Amino acid sequence: MGRDVIVACDFSSKEEVLAFLDLFQEKKPYVKIGMELFYAEGPSIVRQIKERGHRIFLDLKLHDIPNTVKSAMRVLRDLDVDMINCHAAGTTAMLKAALEGLQKEDGSRPLLIAVTQLTSTDQGSMERDLLIEKPIDEVVMHYAKVSRDAGLDGVVCSPLEAKRVHECCGTKFLTVTPGVRFAENEKGDQKRVMTPAQAREIGSDYIVVGRPITRAEDPVAAYERALKEFVG
Ligand code: C5P
C-alpha cells in the first residue's frame, strides 16, 4: 500500500469541482468527496470524477443501525469508489455490517476507514455530552483497535496520532491524516497541523490536503509539492 496525497475537494457544485480538476492534466490526484458536494450533486458527481480517471475517497461518515448502514453501503458499493468511511462509534456490529455491505461478488471491496473521535470533540465535550471520562487519546486508540478487530483497514486521525495508531494496531493498519499545512501556511481552523514531510516521517499512509491546494495560487504546483514532500 503506497503513500499518497488525497485532495479534499470541498466545493459546493459540480461546476466548481470540475473546473478545479480540469487544471490537472498529467497526474490525476486522489480526490476526497465529502458531504457538501455529495448532497449537492448526488452520486453522479462521483461517477463523473471517477470517469476522469481519479481515485476517490467518499467521506460520508456513515453512522446508523447495522442493517441501515449495510444497505447504504451496498448502494454506495456500486459507485466503485476506492475508499469510504463510517464512525467507529457505531460499534462492532455496525462496522462489520458496513464491511458486508461493501463486499462485491468477486470478494473485493473499497478500503473502509473509521472515524474515531472527531477532532472537533475535545476532552470537555466528550465528558460533558458523551459521558466518556477516559483520556481522549486512550478513547481514540481504543476505537482504532475496535475498528481493526472488526476487520476495517484503518482510521482517519491527526498526523500526531498516526504513530501511536500504528504502534497499537500494527503498521499495516492505515492512517489517513488531515490537518496538513505547508511550512509557511496559515493554520486556519486546523489546530494541530503538520507539514507533508513531517507526516511522512511519522508514518502516515495518506494525507488529506484541502485548502493548501484548492486555494493555492497554483493548485497543480501545490499538489506536486505535497506529493514530493510526502511521497518523495
Ligand atoms: O482544507 P483542509 O486541508 O483543512 O481540509 C481538510 C479536510 O479533511 C476537510 O475536508 C475536512 O473536512 C477533513 N477532515 C478534517 N479533520 C478531521 C476529519 C476530516 O479536517 N478530523
Coordinates of C-alpha atoms and ligand atoms in Angstrom, one line a residue:
M1 CA 0.0 0.0 0.0
G2 CA 1.7 3.1 -1.2
R3 CA 1.7 6.6 0.4
D4 CA -0.5 9.1 -1.4
V5 CA -1.8 12.6 -1.2
I6 CA -5.7 12.9 -1.2
V7 CA -7.0 16.3 -2.3
A8 CA -10.1 17.3 -0.3
C9 CA -12.4 18.8 -2.9
D10 CA -14.6 20.8 -0.6
F11 CA -16.6 22.5 -3.3
S12 CA -20.4 23.0 -3.3
S13 CA -21.1 22.5 -7.0
K14 CA -20.2 20.3 -9.9
E15 CA -19.0 23.3 -12.0
E16 CA -16.5 24.4 -9.3
V17 CA -15.1 20.9 -8.7
L18 CA -14.8 20.0 -12.4
A19 CA -13.1 23.4 -13.2
F20 CA -10.7 22.7 -10.4
L21 CA -9.9 19.1 -11.6
D22 CA -9.5 20.4 -15.2
L23 CA -6.3 22.0 -14.0
F24 CA -4.7 18.6 -13.6
Q25 CA -3.6 17.3 -16.9
E26 CA -0.9 14.8 -16.2
K27 CA -1.1 13.1 -12.8
K28 CA -4.7 12.8 -11.6
P29 CA -5.0 13.3 -7.9
Y30 CA -6.8 11.0 -5.5
V31 CA -9.9 13.0 -4.7
K32 CA -11.9 13.2 -1.4
I33 CA -15.6 13.9 -1.9
G34 CA -17.4 15.0 1.2
M35 CA -21.0 15.5 2.3
E36 CA -21.3 19.0 0.9
L37 CA -20.6 18.1 -2.7
F38 CA -22.3 14.7 -2.5
Y39 CA -25.5 16.1 -1.1
A40 CA -25.5 19.0 -3.6
E41 CA -24.8 16.9 -6.7
G42 CA -25.7 13.3 -5.8
P43 CA -24.0 10.1 -6.8
S44 CA -23.5 11.3 -10.4
I45 CA -20.6 13.6 -9.4
V46 CA -18.8 10.5 -8.1
R47 CA -19.2 8.7 -11.4
Q48 CA -18.1 11.8 -13.4
I49 CA -14.9 12.2 -11.4
K50 CA -14.2 8.5 -11.5
E51 CA -14.6 8.5 -15.3
R52 CA -12.0 11.2 -15.5
G53 CA -9.5 8.7 -14.0
H54 CA -9.3 9.9 -10.4
R55 CA -9.3 7.5 -7.4
I56 CA -12.0 8.5 -4.9
F57 CA -12.3 8.6 -1.1
L58 CA -16.0 9.1 -0.3
D59 CA -16.1 10.8 3.0
L60 CA -19.7 10.4 4.2
K61 CA -19.0 9.1 7.7
L62 CA -21.9 6.7 8.0
H63 CA -23.4 6.1 11.5
D64 CA -26.7 4.3 12.0
I65 CA -28.0 0.8 13.0
P66 CA -26.2 -2.0 11.4
N67 CA -28.9 -3.0 8.9
T68 CA -29.3 0.6 7.6
V69 CA -25.5 1.0 7.2
K70 CA -25.2 -2.3 5.4
S71 CA -27.9 -1.4 2.9
A72 CA -26.5 2.1 2.4
M73 CA -23.0 0.7 1.8
R74 CA -24.5 -1.8 -0.6
V75 CA -25.8 1.2 -2.7
L76 CA -22.5 3.1 -2.4
R77 CA -20.5 0.0 -3.4
D78 CA -21.9 0.3 -6.9
L79 CA -20.2 3.7 -7.2
D80 CA -16.9 1.8 -7.2
V81 CA -15.0 4.2 -5.0
D82 CA -11.6 3.4 -3.6
M83 CA -12.0 4.4 0.0
I84 CA -15.1 5.1 2.2
N85 CA -15.7 5.7 5.9
C86 CA -18.0 5.3 8.8
H87 CA -18.0 6.2 12.5
A88 CA -16.3 3.7 14.9
A89 CA -18.9 4.8 17.5
G90 CA -21.4 2.7 15.6
T91 CA -19.7 -0.2 17.4
T92 CA -18.6 -3.6 16.2
A93 CA -21.9 -4.8 14.8
M94 CA -22.2 -1.7 12.6
L95 CA -18.6 -1.9 11.5
K96 CA -19.0 -5.5 10.4
A97 CA -22.3 -4.7 8.7
A98 CA -20.6 -1.9 6.8
L99 CA -17.9 -4.3 5.6
E100 CA -20.5 -6.8 4.5
G101 CA -22.5 -4.2 2.6
L102 CA -19.3 -3.1 0.7
Q103 CA -18.3 -6.6 -0.3
K104 CA -18.6 -7.2 -4.1
E105 CA -19.4 -10.5 -5.6
D106 CA -15.8 -11.1 -6.6
G107 CA -14.8 -10.6 -2.9
S108 CA -13.2 -7.2 -3.5
R109 CA -14.3 -4.0 -1.7
P110 CA -13.1 -0.4 -1.2
L111 CA -10.9 0.4 1.8
L112 CA -13.1 1.0 4.8
I113 CA -11.7 3.6 7.2
A114 CA -13.2 4.5 10.6
V115 CA -13.6 7.9 12.2
T116 CA -12.7 7.7 15.8
Q117 CA -13.5 10.8 17.9
L118 CA -13.9 13.8 15.6
T119 CA -11.1 16.3 16.0
S120 CA -13.8 18.9 16.9
T121 CA -14.6 16.9 20.0
D122 CA -12.3 17.6 23.0
Q123 CA -11.9 16.2 26.5
G124 CA -14.5 18.6 27.9
S125 CA -17.2 18.0 25.3
M126 CA -16.6 14.2 25.4
E127 CA -17.1 14.1 29.2
R128 CA -20.0 16.6 29.3
D129 CA -22.0 15.4 26.3
L130 CA -21.0 11.8 25.8
L131 CA -20.3 10.9 29.4
I132 CA -16.9 9.4 28.4
E133 CA -14.4 10.1 31.1
K134 CA -11.3 8.3 29.9
P135 CA -8.5 10.4 28.4
I136 CA -9.3 11.3 24.8
D137 CA -6.1 9.7 23.4
E138 CA -7.0 6.4 25.1
V139 CA -10.5 6.6 23.6
V140 CA -9.1 7.3 20.1
M141 CA -6.7 4.3 20.4
H142 CA -9.5 2.1 21.7
Y143 CA -11.8 3.0 18.8
A144 CA -8.9 2.3 16.4
K145 CA -8.4 -1.2 18.0
V146 CA -12.2 -1.9 17.8
S147 CA -12.2 -1.0 14.2
R148 CA -9.1 -3.1 13.4
D149 CA -10.7 -6.1 15.2
A150 CA -13.9 -5.7 13.2
G151 CA -11.8 -6.0 10.0
L152 CA -11.6 -2.4 8.9
D153 CA -8.5 -1.1 7.1
G154 CA -7.6 1.9 9.1
V155 CA -8.7 5.2 10.7
V156 CA -8.8 8.9 10.0
C157 CA -6.7 10.5 12.6
S158 CA -4.5 13.6 13.2
P159 CA -0.9 13.2 12.0
L160 CA 0.1 13.5 15.6
E161 CA -1.8 10.3 16.4
A162 CA -0.6 8.3 13.4
K163 CA 2.5 6.9 15.1
R164 CA 0.6 5.7 18.1
V165 CA -2.2 4.1 16.0
H166 CA 0.5 2.1 14.2
E167 CA 2.0 1.1 17.5
C168 CA -1.4 0.0 18.8
C169 CA -2.8 -1.6 15.7
G170 CA 0.1 -2.6 13.6
T171 CA 1.9 -0.8 10.7
K172 CA -0.4 -2.3 8.1
F173 CA -3.5 -0.6 9.7
L174 CA -3.8 2.6 7.6
T175 CA -3.7 6.1 8.9
V176 CA -5.4 8.7 6.8
T177 CA -4.4 12.1 8.2
P178 CA -6.0 15.6 7.5
G179 CA -4.6 18.7 9.3
V180 CA -1.7 19.1 6.8
R181 CA -0.2 22.5 6.0
F182 CA 2.9 23.7 4.2
A183 CA 5.5 25.2 6.4
E184 CA 4.6 28.8 5.5
N185 CA 0.8 28.4 5.5
E186 CA -1.7 29.8 8.0
K187 CA -3.2 27.1 10.2
G188 CA -6.7 28.4 9.6
D189 CA -9.2 26.4 11.7
Q190 CA -6.9 23.4 11.9
K191 CA -5.3 23.4 15.4
R192 CA -2.9 20.6 15.3
V193 CA -1.1 20.5 12.0
M194 CA 2.0 19.0 10.3
T195 CA 3.8 19.5 7.0
P196 CA 3.6 16.8 4.4
A197 CA 7.3 16.0 5.1
Q198 CA 6.6 15.6 8.9
A199 CA 3.5 13.4 8.2
R200 CA 5.8 11.2 6.1
E201 CA 8.4 11.0 8.9
I202 CA 5.7 10.0 11.4
G203 CA 4.4 7.2 9.1
S204 CA 1.0 8.5 7.8
D205 CA -0.2 6.4 4.9
Y206 CA -2.3 9.0 3.3
I207 CA -2.5 12.7 3.9
V208 CA -5.7 14.6 3.1
V209 CA -4.9 18.2 2.0
G210 CA -7.7 20.7 1.2
R211 CA -7.2 24.4 1.2
P212 CA -3.4 24.5 0.9
I213 CA -4.0 23.0 -2.6
T214 CA -7.6 24.1 -3.6
R215 CA -6.9 27.8 -2.6
A216 CA -3.3 28.0 -3.8
E217 CA -2.4 30.4 -6.5
D218 CA -1.1 27.5 -8.5
P219 CA -3.0 24.4 -7.3
V220 CA -1.1 22.0 -9.6
A221 CA 2.3 23.2 -8.2
A222 CA 0.9 22.9 -4.6
Y223 CA -0.3 19.4 -5.3
E224 CA 3.1 18.4 -6.8
R225 CA 4.9 19.9 -3.9
A226 CA 2.8 17.9 -1.4
L227 CA 3.5 14.8 -3.4
K228 CA 7.2 15.4 -3.5
E229 CA 7.4 16.2 0.3
F230 CA 5.1 13.3 1.3
V231 CA 5.8 10.5 -1.3
G232 CA 9.3 11.6 -2.4
Ligands
C5P1 O1 -8.7 22.5 4.0 P1 -8.1 21.4 4.9 O2 -6.8 20.9 4.4 O3 -8.2 21.8 6.3 O4 -9.1 20.2 4.7 C1 -9.1 19.0 5.4 C2 -10.1 18.1 5.0 O5 -10.1 17.0 5.9 C3 -11.6 18.6 5.1 O6 -12.3 18.0 4.0 C4 -12.1 18.2 6.4 O7 -13.5 18.0 6.5 C5 -11.4 16.9 6.6 N1 -11.2 16.4 8.0 C6 -10.5 17.1 8.9 N2 -10.4 16.7 10.2 C7 -10.9 15.5 10.5 C8 -11.6 14.8 9.6 C9 -11.7 15.3 8.3 O8 -10.0 18.2 8.6 N3 -10.7 15.0 11.7

